[in-house]
Short mmCIF file of C-alpha atoms in Angstrom, two decimals:
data_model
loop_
_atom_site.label_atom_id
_atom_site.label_comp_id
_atom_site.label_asym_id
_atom_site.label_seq_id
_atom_site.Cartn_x
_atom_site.Cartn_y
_atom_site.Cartn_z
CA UNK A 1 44.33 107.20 85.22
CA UNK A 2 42.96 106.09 82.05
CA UNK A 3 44.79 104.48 79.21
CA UNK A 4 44.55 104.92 75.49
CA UNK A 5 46.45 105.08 72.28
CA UNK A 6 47.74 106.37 68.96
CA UNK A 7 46.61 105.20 66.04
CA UNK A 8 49.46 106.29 64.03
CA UNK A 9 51.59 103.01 64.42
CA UNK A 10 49.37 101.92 61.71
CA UNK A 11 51.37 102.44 58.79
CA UNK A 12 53.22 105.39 60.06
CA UNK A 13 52.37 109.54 59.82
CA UNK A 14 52.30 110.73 56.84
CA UNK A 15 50.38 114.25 55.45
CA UNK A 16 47.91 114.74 53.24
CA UNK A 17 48.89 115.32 49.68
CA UNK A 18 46.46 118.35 49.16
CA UNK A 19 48.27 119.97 51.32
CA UNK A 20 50.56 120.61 49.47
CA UNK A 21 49.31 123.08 47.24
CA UNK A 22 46.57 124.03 49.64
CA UNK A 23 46.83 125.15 53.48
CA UNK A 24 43.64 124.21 54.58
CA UNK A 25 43.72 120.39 53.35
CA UNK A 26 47.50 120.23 55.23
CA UNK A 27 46.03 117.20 57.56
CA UNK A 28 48.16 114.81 59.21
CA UNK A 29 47.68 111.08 58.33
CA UNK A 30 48.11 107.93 59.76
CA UNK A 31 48.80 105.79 56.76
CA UNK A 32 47.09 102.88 57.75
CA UNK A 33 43.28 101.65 58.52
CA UNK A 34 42.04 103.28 61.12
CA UNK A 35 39.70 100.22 61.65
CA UNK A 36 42.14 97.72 62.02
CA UNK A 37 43.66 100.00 64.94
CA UNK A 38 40.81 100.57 67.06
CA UNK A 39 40.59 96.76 66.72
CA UNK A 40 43.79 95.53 67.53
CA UNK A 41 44.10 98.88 70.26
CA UNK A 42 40.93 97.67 72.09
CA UNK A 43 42.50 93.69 71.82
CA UNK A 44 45.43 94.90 73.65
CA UNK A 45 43.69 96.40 76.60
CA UNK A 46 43.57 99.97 76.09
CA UNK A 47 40.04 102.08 76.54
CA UNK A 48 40.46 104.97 74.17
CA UNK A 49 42.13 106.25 71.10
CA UNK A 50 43.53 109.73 69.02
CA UNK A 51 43.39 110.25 65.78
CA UNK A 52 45.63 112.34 63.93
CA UNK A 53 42.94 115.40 61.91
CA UNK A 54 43.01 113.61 58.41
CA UNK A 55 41.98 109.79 59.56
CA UNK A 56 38.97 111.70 61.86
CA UNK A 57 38.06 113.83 58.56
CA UNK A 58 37.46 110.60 56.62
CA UNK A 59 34.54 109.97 58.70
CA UNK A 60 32.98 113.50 58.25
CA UNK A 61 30.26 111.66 56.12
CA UNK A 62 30.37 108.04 57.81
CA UNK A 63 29.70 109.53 61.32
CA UNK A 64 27.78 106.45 62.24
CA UNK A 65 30.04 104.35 61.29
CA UNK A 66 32.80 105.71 63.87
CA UNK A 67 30.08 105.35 66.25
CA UNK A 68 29.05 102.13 65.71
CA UNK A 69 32.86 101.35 65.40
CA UNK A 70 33.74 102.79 68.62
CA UNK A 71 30.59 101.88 70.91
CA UNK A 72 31.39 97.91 69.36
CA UNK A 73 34.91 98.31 70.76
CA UNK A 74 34.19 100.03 73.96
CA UNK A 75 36.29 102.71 73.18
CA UNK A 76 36.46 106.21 73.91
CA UNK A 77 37.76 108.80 71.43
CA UNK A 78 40.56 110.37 73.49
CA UNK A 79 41.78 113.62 71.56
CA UNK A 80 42.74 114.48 67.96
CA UNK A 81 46.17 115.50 66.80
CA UNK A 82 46.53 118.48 64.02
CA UNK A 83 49.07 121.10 63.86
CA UNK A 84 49.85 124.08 61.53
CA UNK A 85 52.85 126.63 60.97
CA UNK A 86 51.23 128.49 63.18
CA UNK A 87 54.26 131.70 62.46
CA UNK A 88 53.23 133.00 58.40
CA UNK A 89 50.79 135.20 59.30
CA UNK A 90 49.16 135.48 55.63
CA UNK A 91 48.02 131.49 55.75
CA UNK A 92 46.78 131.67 59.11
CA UNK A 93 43.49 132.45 57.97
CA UNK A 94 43.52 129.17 56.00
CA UNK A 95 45.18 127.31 58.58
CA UNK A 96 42.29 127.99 61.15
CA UNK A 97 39.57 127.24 58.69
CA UNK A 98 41.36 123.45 59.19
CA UNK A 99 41.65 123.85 62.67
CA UNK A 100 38.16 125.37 63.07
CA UNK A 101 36.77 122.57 61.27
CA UNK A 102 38.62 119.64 63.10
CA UNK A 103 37.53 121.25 66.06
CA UNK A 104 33.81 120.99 65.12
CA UNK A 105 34.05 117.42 64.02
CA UNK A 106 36.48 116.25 66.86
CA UNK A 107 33.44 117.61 69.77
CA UNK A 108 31.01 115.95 67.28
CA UNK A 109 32.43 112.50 68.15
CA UNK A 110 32.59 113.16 71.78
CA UNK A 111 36.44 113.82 71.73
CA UNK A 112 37.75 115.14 74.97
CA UNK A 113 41.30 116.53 73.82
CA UNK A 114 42.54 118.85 70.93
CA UNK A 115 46.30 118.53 70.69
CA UNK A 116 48.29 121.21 68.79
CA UNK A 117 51.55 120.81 67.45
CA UNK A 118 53.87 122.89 65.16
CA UNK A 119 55.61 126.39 64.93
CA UNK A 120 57.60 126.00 61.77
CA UNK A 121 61.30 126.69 61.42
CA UNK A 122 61.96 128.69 58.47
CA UNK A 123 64.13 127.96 55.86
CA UNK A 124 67.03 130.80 56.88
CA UNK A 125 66.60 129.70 60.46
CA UNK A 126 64.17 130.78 62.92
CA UNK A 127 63.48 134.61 63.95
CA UNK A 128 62.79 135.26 67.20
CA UNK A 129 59.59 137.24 66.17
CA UNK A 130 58.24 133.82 65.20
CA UNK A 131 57.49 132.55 68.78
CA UNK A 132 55.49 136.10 69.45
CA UNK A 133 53.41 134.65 66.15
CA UNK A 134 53.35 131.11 67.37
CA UNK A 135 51.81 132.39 71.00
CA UNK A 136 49.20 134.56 69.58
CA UNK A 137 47.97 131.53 66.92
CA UNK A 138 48.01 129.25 69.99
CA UNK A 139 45.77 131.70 71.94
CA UNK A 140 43.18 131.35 68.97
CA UNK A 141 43.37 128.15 68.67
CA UNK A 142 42.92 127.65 72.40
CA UNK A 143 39.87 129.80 72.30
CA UNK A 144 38.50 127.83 69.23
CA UNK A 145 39.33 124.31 71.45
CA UNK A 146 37.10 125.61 74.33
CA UNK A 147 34.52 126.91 71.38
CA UNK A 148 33.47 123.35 71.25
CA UNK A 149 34.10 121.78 74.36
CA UNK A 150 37.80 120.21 73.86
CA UNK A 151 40.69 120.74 76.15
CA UNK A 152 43.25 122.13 74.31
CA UNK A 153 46.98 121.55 74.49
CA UNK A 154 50.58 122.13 72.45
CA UNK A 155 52.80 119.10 71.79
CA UNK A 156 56.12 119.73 71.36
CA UNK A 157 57.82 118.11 68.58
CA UNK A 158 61.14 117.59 66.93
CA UNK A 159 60.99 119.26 63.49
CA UNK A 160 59.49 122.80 65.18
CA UNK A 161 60.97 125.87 66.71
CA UNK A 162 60.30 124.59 70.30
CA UNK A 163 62.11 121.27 69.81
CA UNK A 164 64.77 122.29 72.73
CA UNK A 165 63.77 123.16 76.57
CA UNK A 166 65.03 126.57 76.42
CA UNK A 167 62.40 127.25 73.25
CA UNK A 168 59.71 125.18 75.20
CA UNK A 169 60.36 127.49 78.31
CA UNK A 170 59.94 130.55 75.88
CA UNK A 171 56.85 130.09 74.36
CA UNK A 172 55.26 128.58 77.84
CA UNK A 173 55.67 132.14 79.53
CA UNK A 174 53.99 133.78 76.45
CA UNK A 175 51.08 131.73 76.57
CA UNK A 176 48.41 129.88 78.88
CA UNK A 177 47.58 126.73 76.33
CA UNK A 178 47.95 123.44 78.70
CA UNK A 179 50.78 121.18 77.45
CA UNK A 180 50.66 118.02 76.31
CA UNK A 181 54.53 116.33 77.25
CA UNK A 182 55.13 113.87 74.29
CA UNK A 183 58.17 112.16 76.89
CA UNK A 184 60.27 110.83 74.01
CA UNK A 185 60.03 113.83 71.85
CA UNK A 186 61.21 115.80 75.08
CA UNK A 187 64.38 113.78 75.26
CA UNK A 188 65.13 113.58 71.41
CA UNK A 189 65.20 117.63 71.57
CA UNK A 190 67.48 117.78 74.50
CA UNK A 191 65.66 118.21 77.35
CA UNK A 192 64.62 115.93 80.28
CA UNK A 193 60.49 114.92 80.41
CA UNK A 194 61.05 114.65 84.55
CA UNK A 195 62.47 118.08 84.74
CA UNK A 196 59.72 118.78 82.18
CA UNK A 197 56.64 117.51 83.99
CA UNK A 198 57.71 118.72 87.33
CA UNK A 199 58.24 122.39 86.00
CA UNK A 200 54.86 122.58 84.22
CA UNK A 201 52.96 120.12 86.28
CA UNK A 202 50.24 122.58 86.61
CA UNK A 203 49.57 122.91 83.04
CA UNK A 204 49.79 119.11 82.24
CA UNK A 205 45.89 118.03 81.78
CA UNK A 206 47.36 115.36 79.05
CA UNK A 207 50.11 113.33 78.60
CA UNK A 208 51.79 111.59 75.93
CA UNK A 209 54.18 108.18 76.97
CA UNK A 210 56.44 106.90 74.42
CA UNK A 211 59.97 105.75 75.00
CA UNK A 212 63.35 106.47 73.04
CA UNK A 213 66.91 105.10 73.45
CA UNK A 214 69.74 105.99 70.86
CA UNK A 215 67.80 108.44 68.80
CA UNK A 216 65.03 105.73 68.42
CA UNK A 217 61.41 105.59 69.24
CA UNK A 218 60.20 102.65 71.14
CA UNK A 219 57.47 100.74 72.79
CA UNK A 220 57.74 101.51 76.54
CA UNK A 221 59.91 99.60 78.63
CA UNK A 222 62.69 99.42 75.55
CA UNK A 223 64.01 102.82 76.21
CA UNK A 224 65.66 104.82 78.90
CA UNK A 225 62.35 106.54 80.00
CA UNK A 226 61.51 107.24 83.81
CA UNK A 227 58.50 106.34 83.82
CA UNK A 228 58.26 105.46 87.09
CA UNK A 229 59.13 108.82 87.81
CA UNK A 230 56.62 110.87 85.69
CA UNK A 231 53.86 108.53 86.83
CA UNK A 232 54.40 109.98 90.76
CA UNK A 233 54.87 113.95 89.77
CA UNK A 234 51.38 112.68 88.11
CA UNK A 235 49.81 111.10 90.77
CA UNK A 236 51.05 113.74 93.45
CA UNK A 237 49.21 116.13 91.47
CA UNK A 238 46.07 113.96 91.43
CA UNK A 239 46.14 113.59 87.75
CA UNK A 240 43.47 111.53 86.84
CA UNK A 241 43.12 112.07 83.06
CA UNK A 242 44.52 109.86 80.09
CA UNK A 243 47.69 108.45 79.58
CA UNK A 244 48.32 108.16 76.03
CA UNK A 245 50.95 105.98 74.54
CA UNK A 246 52.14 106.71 71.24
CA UNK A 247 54.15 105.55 68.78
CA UNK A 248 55.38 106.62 65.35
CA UNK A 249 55.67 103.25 63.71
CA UNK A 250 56.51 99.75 64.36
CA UNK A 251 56.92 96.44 62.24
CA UNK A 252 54.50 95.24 64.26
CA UNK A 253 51.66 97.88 65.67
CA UNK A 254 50.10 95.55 67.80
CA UNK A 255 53.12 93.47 69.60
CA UNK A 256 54.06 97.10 69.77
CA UNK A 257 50.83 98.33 71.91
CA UNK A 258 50.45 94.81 73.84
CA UNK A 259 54.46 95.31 75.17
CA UNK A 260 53.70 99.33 76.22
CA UNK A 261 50.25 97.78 77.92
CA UNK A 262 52.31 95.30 79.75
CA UNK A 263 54.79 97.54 80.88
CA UNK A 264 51.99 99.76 82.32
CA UNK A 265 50.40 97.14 83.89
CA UNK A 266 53.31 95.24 85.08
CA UNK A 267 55.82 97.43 85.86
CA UNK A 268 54.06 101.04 86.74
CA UNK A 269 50.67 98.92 87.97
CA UNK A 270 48.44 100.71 86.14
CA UNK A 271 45.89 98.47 84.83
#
């Protein structure tokens, strides 16, 4: 397996402020310089790094610069993050002219992974028509992934309609999109990322390790997290893809990556 991580430690997510009053600038941002990241990412040990859509747009006109940036480092761009509402069927249009275009620029860098996240709760509650919605955007956005090369995937997240197992279990039998098992995000919305991982091992072609303990996000090896545990339903399935640690923020981004690279390397022996 193959180790990489987030850059969104690095001052934290955040979204971009056009997207507010226009769909198809709604990127996700890592607050943070993107440069400093890879740096301090490829100090710690790792070989690869995702971007979240809206800190891989800002190199849309400094593409040599990421490249220069990246073959310096000897890192590998690993996938790119974006996500959408995915359920109002009247944006969706504008929402896939962002995804469509992150796609394109993601397989220009030589990314390997497009991760998907979202399926928006509405504000009288969620309908249960919305996960029919959600499935058929995934399937286009799957198709657009594979457009261009990328291995697409949904992340499940805390803030979405498939937050709890049950919702995850839902919209998994009403699509085929791979899934990408964020484990802490898992356990925040209920459910457990073994049980997880062993039910859908077959879809898993990505994986997302971050640890959690009292409704906190941590560096690995700080939370409750079976690790140990996820790594063998992994290897008995021969996964040999990335492992990709992640974490939402952290006083200190890169004690917080060099403690998660020790844990792998120390405690699970993956080097």
């Amino acid at each position: 397996m193959k180790l990489g991580y987030q850059t969104n430690t690095w001052g934290g997510v955040v979204g971009h402020p056009a997207g507010v009053t226009s769909v198809k600038d709604l990127y996700y941002l890592a607050n943070g310089s993107t440069e400093q990241a890879a740096r301090d990412i490829a100090s710690a040990g790792y070989k690869g790094i995702e971007l979240f859509d809206g800190n891989l747009a800002e190199y849309e006109n400094r593409q040599d610069d990421f490249r220069r940036m990246m073959a310096d480092l000897q890192l590998t761009l690993v996938g790119v993050y974006t996500g959408a509402n995915f359920i109002f069927r009247d944006i969706l249009d504008e929402e896939f002219a962002k995804i469509e275009k992150v796609a394109k620029l993601a397989s220009e860098f030589g990314a390997e992974h497009l991760v998907f996240g979202g399926g928006a709760v509405r504000s009288g509650g969620i309908q249960e028509s919305d996960y029919e919605v959600l499935a058929q955007s995934l399937t286009r956005a799957e198709e657009i992934a594979v457009k261009y090369g990328l291995t697409p995937s949904y992340h499940p997240h805390l803030g979405t309609c498939v937050q709890a197992p049950e919702q995850l279990d839902k919209l998994m039998s009403m699509t085929t999109i791979a899934l990408c098992p964020d484990t802490a995000h898992i356990e925040a919305g209920g459910g457990n990322p073994v049980t997880v991982m062993r039910k859908y091992i077959d879809r898993i072609k990505y994986v997302h390790f971050k640890d959690y303990k009292d409704g906190q996000f941590l560096p690995l090896g700080e939370g409750d997290q079976n690790f140990a545990e996820m790594l063998s339903i992994l290897q008995g399935a021969n996964y040999d893809g990335w492992v990709l640690v992640e974490l939402d923020s952290h006083q200190d981004p890169l004690q917080a990556a060099q403690i998660s690279k020790s844990y792998l390397q120390d405690t699970l022996n993956l080097a």
